Structure formats: structure tokens, C-alpha cells
Short mmCIF file of N, CA, C and O in Angstrom, two decimals:
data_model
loop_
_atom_site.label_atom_id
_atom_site.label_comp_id
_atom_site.label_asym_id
_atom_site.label_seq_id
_atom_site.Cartn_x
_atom_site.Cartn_y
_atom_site.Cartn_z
N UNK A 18 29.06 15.59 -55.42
CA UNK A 18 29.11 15.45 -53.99
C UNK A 18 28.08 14.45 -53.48
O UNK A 18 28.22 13.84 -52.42
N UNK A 19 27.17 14.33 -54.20
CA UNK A 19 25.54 13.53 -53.95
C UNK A 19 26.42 12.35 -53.98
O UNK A 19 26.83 11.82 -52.94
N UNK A 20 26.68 11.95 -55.08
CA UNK A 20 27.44 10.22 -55.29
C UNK A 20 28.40 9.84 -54.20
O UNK A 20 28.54 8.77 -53.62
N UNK A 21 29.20 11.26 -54.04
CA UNK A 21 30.00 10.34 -52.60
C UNK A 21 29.48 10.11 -51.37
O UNK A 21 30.05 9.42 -50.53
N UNK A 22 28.14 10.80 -51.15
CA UNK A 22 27.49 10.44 -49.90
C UNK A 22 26.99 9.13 -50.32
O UNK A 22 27.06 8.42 -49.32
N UNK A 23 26.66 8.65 -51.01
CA UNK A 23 26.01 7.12 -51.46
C UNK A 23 27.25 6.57 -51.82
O UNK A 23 26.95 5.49 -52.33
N UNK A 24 28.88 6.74 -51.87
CA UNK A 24 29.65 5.94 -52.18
C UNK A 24 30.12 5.26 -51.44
O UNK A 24 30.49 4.10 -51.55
N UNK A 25 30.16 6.34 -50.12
CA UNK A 25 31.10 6.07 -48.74
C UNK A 25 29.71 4.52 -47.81
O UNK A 25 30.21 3.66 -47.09
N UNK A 26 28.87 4.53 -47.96
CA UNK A 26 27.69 3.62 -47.24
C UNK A 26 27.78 2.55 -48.11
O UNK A 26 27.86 1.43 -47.60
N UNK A 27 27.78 2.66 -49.52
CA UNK A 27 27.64 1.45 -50.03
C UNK A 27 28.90 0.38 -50.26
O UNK A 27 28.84 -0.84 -50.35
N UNK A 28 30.28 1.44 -50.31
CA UNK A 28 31.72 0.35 -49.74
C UNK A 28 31.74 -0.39 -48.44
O UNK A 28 32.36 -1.38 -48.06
N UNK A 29 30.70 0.57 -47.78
CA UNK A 29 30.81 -0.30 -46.50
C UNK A 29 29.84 -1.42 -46.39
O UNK A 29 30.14 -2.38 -45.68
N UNK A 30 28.64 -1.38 -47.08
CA UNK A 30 27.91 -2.46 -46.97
C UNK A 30 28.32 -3.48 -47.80
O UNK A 30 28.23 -4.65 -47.42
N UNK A 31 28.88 -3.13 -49.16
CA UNK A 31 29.63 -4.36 -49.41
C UNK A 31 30.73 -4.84 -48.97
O UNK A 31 31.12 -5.91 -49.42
N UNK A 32 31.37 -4.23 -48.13
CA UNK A 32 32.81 -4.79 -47.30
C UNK A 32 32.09 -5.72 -46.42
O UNK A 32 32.60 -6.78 -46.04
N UNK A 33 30.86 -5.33 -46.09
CA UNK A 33 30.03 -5.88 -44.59
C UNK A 33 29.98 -7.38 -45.30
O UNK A 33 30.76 -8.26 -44.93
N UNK A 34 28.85 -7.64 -46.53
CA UNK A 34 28.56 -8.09 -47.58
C UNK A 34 29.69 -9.52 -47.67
O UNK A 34 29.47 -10.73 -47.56
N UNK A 35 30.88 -8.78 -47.90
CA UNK A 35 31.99 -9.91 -48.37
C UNK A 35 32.33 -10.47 -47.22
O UNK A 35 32.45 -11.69 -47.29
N UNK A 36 32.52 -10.06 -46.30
CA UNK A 36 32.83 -10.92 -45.50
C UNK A 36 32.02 -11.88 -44.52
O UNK A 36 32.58 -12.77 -43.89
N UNK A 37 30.58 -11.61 -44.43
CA UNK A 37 29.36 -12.07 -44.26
C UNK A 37 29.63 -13.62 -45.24
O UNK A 37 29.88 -14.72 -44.76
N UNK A 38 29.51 -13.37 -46.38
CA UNK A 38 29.52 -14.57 -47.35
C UNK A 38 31.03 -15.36 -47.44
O UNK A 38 31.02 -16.59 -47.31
N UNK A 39 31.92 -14.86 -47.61
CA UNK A 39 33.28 -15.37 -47.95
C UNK A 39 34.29 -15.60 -46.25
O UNK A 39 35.03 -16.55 -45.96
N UNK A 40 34.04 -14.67 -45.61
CA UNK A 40 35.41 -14.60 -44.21
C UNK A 40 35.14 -16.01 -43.61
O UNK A 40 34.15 -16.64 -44.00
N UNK A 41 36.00 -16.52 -42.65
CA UNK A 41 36.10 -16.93 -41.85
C UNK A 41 35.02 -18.04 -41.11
O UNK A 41 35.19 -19.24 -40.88
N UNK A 42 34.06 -17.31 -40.87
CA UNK A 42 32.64 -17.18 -40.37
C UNK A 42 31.44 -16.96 -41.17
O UNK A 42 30.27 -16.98 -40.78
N UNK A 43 32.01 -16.69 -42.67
CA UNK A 43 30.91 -16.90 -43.43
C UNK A 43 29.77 -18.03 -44.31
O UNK A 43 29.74 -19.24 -44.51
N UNK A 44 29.17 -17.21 -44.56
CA UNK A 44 27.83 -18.60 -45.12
C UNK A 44 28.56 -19.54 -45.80
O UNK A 44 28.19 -20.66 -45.45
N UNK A 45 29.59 -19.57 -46.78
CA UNK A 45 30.15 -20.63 -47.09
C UNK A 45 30.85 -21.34 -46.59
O UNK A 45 31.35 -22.35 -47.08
N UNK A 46 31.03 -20.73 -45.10
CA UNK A 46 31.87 -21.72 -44.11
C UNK A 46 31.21 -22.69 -43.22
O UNK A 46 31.58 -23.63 -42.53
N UNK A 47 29.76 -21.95 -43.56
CA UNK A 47 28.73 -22.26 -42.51
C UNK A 47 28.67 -23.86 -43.33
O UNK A 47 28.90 -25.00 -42.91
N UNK A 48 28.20 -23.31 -44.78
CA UNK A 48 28.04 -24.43 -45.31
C UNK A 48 28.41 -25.59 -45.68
O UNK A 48 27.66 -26.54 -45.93
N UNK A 49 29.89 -25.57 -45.76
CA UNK A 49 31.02 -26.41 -45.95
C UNK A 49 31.14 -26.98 -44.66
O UNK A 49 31.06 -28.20 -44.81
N UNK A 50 31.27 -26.74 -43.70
CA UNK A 50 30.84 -27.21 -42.11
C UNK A 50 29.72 -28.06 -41.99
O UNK A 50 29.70 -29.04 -41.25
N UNK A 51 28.43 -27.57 -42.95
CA UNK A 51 27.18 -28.41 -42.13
C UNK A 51 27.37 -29.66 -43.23
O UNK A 51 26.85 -30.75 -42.99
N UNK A 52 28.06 -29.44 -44.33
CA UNK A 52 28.25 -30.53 -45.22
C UNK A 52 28.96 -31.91 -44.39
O UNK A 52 28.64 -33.10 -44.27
N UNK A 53 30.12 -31.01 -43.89
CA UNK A 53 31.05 -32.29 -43.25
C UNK A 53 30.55 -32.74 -41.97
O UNK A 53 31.04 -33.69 -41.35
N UNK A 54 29.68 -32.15 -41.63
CA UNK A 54 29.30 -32.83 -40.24
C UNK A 54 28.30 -33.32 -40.94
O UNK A 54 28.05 -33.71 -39.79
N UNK A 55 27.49 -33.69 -41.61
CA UNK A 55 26.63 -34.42 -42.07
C UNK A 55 27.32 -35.88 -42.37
O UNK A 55 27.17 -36.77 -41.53
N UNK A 56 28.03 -36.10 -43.49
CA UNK A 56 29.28 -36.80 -43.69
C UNK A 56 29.78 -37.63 -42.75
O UNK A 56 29.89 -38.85 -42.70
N UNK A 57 30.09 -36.66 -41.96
CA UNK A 57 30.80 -37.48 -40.37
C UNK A 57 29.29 -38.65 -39.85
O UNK A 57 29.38 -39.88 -39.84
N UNK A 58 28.25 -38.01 -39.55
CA UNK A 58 27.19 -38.51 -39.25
C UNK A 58 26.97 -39.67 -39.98
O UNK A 58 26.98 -40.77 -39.43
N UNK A 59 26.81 -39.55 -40.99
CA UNK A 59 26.18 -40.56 -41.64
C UNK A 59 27.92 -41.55 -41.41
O UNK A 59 27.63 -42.72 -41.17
N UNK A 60 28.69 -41.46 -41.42
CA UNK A 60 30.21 -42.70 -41.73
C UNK A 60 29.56 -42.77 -40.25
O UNK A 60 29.06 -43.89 -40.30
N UNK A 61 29.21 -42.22 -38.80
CA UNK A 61 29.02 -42.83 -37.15
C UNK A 61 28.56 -43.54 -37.64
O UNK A 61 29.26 -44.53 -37.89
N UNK A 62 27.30 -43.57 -38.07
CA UNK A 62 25.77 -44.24 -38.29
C UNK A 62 26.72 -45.95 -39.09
O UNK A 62 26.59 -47.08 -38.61
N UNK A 63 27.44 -45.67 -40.12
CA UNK A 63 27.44 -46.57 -40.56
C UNK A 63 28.66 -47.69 -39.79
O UNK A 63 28.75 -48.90 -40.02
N UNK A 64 29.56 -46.87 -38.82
CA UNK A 64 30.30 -47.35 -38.05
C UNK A 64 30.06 -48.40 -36.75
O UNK A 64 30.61 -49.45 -36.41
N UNK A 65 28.93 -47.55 -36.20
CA UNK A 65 27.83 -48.11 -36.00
C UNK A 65 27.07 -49.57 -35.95
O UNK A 65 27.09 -50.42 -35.07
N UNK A 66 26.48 -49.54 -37.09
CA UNK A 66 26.04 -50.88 -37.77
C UNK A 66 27.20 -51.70 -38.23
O UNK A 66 26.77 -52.81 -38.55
N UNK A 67 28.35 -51.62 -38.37
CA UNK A 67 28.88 -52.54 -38.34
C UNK A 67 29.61 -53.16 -37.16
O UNK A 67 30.06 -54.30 -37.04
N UNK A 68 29.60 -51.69 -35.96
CA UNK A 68 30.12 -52.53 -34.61
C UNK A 68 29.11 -53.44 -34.26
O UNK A 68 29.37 -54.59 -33.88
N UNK A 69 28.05 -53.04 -34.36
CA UNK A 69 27.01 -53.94 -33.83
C UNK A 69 27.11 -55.51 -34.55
O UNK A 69 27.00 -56.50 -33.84
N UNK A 70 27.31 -55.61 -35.83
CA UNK A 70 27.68 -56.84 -36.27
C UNK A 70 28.77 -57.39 -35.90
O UNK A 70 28.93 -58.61 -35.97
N UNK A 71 29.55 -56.70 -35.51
CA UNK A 71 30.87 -57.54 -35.07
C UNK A 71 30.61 -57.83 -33.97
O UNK A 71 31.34 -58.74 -33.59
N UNK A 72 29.42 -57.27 -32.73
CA UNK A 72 29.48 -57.63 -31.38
C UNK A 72 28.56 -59.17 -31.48
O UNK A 72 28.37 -60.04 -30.62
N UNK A 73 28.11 -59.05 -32.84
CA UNK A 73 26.64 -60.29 -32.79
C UNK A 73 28.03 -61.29 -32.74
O UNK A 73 28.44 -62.02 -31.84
N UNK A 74 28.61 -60.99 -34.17
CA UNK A 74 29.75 -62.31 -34.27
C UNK A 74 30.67 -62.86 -33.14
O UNK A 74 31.27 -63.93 -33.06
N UNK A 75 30.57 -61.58 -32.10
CA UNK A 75 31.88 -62.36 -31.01
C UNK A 75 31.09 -63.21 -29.90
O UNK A 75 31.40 -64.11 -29.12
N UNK A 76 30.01 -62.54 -30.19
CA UNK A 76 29.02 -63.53 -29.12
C UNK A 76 28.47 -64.72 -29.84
O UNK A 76 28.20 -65.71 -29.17
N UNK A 77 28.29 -64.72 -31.11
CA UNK A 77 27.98 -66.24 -31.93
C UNK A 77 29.50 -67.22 -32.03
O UNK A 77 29.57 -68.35 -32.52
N UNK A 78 30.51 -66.50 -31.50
CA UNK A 78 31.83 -67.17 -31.19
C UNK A 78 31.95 -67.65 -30.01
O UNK A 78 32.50 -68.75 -29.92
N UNK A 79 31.62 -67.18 -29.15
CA UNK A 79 31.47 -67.78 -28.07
C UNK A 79 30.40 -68.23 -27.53
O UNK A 79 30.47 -68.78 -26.43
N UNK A 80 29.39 -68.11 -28.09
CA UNK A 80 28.22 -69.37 -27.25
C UNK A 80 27.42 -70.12 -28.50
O UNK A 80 26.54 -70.91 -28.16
N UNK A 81 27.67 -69.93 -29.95
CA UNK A 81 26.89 -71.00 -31.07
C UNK A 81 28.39 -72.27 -31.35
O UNK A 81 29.39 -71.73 -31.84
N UNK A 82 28.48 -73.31 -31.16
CA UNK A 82 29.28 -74.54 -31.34
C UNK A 82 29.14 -74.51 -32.89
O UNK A 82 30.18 -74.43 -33.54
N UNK A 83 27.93 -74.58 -33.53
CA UNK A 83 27.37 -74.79 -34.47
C UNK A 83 27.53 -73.72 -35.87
O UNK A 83 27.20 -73.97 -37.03
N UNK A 84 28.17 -72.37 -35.28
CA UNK A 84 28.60 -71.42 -36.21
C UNK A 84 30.10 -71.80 -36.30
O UNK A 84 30.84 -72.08 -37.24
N UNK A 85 30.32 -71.67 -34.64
CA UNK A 85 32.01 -71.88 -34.36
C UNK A 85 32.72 -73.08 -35.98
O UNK A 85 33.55 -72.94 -36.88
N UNK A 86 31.76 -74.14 -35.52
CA UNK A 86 32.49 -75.26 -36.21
C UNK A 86 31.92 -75.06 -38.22
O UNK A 86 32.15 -75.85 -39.13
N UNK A 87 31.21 -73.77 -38.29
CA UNK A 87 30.78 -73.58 -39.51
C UNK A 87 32.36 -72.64 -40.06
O UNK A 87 32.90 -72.66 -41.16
N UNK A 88 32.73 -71.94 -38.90
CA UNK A 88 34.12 -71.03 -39.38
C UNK A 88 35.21 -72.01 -39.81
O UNK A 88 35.97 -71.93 -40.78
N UNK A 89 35.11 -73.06 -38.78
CA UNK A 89 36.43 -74.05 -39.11
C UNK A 89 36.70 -74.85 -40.39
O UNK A 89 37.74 -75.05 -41.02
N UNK A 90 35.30 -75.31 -40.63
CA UNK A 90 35.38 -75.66 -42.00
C UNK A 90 35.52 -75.39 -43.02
O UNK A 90 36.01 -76.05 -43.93
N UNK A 91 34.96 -74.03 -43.01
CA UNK A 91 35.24 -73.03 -44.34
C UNK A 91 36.57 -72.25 -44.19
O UNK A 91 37.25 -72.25 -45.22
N UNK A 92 36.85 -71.88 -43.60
CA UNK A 92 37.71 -70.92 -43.38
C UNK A 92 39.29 -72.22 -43.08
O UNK A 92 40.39 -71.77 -43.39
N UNK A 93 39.26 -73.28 -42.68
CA UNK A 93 40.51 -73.91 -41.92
C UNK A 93 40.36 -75.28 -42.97
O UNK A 93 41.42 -75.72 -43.41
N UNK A 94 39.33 -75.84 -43.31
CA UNK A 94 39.43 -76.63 -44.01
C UNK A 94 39.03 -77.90 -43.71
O UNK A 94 38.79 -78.85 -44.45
N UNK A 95 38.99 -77.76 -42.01
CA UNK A 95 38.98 -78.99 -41.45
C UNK A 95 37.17 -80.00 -41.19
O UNK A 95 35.99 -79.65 -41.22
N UNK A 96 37.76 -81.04 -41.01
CA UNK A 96 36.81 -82.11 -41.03
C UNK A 96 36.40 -82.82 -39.88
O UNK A 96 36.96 -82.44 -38.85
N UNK A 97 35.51 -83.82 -39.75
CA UNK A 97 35.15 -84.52 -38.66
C UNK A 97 36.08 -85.70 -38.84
O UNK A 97 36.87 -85.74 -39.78
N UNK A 98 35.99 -86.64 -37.98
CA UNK A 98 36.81 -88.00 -38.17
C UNK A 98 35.98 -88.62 -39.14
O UNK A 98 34.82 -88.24 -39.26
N UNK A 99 36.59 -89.88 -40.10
CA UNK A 99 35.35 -90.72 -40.83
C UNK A 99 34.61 -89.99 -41.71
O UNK A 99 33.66 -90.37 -42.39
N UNK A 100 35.19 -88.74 -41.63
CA UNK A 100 34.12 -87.70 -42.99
C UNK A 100 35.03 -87.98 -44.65
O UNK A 100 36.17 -88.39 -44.87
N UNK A 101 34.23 -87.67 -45.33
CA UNK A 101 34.81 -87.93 -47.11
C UNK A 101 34.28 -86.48 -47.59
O UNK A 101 33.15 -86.01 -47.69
N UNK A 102 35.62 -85.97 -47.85
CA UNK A 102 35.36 -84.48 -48.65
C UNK A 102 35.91 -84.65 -50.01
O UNK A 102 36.95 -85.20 -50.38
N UNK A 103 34.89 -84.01 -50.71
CA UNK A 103 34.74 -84.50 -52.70
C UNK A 103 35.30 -82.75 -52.77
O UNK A 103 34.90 -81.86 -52.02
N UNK A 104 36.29 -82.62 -53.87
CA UNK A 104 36.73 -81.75 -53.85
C UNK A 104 36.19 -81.85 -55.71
O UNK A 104 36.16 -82.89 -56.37
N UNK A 105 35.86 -80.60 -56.14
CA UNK A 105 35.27 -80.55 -57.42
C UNK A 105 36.51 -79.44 -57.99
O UNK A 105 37.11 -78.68 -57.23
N UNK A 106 36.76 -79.54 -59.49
CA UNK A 106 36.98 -78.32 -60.53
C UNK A 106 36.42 -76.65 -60.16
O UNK A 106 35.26 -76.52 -59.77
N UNK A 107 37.02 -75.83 -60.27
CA UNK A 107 35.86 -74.38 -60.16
C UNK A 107 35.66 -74.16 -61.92
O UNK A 107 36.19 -74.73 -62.87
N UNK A 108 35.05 -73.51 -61.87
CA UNK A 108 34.77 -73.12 -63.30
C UNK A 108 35.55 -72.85 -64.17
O UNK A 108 35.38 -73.22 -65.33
N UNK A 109 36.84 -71.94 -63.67
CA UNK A 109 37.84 -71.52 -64.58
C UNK A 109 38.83 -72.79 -64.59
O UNK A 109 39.41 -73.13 -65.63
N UNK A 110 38.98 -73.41 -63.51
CA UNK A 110 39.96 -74.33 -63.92
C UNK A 110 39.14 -75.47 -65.30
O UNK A 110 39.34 -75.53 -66.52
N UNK A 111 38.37 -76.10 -64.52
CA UNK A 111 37.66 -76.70 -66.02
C UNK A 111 37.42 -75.75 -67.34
O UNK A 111 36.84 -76.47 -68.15
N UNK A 112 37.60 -74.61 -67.84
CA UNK A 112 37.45 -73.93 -68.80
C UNK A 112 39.01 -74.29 -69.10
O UNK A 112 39.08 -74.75 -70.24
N UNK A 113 40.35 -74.24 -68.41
CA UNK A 113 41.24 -73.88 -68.70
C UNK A 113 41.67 -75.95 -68.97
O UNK A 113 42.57 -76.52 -69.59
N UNK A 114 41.03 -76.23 -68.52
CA UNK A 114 41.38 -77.81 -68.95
C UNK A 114 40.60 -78.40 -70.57
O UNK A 114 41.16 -79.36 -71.09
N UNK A 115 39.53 -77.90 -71.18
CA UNK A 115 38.86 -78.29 -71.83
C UNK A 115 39.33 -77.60 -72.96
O UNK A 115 38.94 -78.06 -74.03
N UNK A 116 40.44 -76.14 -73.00
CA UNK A 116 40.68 -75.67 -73.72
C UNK A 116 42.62 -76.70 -74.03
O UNK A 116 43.36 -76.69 -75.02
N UNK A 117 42.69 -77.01 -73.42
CA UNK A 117 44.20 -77.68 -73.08
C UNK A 117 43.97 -78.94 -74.23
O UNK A 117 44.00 -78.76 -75.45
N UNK A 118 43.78 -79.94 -73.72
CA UNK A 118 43.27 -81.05 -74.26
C UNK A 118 43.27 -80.44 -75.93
O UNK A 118 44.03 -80.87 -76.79
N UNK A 119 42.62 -79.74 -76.07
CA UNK A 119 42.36 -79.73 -77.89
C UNK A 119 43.34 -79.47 -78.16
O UNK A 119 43.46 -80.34 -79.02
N UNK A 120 44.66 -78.77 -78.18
CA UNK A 120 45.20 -78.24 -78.53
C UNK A 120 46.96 -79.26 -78.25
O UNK A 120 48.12 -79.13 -78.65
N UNK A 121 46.45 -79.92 -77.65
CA UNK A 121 47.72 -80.73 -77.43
C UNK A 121 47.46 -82.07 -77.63
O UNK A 121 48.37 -82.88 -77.47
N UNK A 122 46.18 -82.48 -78.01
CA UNK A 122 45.78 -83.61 -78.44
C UNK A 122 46.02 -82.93 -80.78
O UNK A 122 46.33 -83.78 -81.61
N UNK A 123 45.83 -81.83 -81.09
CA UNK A 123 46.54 -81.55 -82.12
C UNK A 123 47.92 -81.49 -82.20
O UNK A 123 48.37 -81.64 -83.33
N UNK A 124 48.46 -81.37 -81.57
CA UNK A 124 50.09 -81.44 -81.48
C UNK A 124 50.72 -82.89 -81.25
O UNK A 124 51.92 -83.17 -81.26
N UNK A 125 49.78 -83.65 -81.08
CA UNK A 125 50.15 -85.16 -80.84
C UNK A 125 49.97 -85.81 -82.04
O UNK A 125 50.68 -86.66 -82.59
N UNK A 126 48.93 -85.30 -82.38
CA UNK A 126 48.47 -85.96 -83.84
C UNK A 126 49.92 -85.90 -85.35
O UNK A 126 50.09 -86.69 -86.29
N UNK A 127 50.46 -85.01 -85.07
CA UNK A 127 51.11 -84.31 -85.99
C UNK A 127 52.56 -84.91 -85.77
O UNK A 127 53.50 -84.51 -86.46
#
């Protein structure tokens, strides 16, 4: 009879127990919550810093001449009047030319 007076209090404190930790509202919800709002925070923060760079760029678009005409060139290709643009090999293409040549300068031979 002793044990069921200590049986009936202690189902209930662990019923209390489980759902404290596991329900709805519990510590692991708490926690999984403060995780993602952390998360969220830090992606504002970084959302953030990059609006701010995009606001520098729309204003270096409209009042630097000197960036403006740095986009056109790189990005469009274009030139001044009377200008001479030297256009060079990139690396892979000259790798892919130096390997050519040998191999078809052997096939000529033959």
C-alpha cells in the first residue's frame, strides 16, 4: 500500500516532467526556437551588409563618371575613340595551343 502512495505522485511528476521537456512548449522547443531565431539574425545582419553595398553601388552609379565608365569597359567591352585594345591568350587557351602544335606538327612529319 506504501508503494502506491509514492506511485500515484511520482506518475504525475513525471507526466509533469515529459511534457515540461518534450510538449509543445517545451525546453526543446524553447531551444530549437532560440536556435532559429539566432539563424534568422545573423542571415538580417548579413542581409544587411549587403543592402548597404548595393546602396554604395547605386549611388557610385549615379554620381562617380569614373566608376560608371570603369563598368562599361569591363563589363560591355567598350572603348574610347582613337584607343588600341591588345587582346592577349588566357592561360588555358595558350596551354591548349602549345599542346596542339606538337602533335600535329608529328602527324605532318609522317
Amino acid at each position: 500500500m506504501r508503494k502506491r502512495m509514492y506511485l500515484v505522485p511520482a506518475s504525475c511528476i513525471l507526466f509533469i516532467l515529459f511534457f515540461t521537456v518534450f510538449g509543445e512548449r517545451g525546453l526543446l522547443r524553447i531551444y530549437h526556437l532560440s536556435r532559429e531565431k539566432q539563424e534568422i539574425a545573423e542571415k538580417v545582419t548579413e542581409v544587411r551588409g549587403e543592402n548597404e553595398k548595393l546602396k554604395r553601388e547605386i549611388e557610385a552609379l549615379k554620381t562617380d563618371r569614373r566608376y560608371l565608365e570603369s563598368i562599361a569597359r569591363k563589363d560591355f567591352g567598350l572603348v574610347r575613340p582613337n584607343e588600341v585594345v591588345y587582346q592577349f591568350p588566357s592561360s588555358d587557351k595558350a596551354q591548349a595551343k602549345t599542346q596542339q602544335p606538337v602533335s600535329s606538327v608529328v602527324e605532318k612529319k609522317r
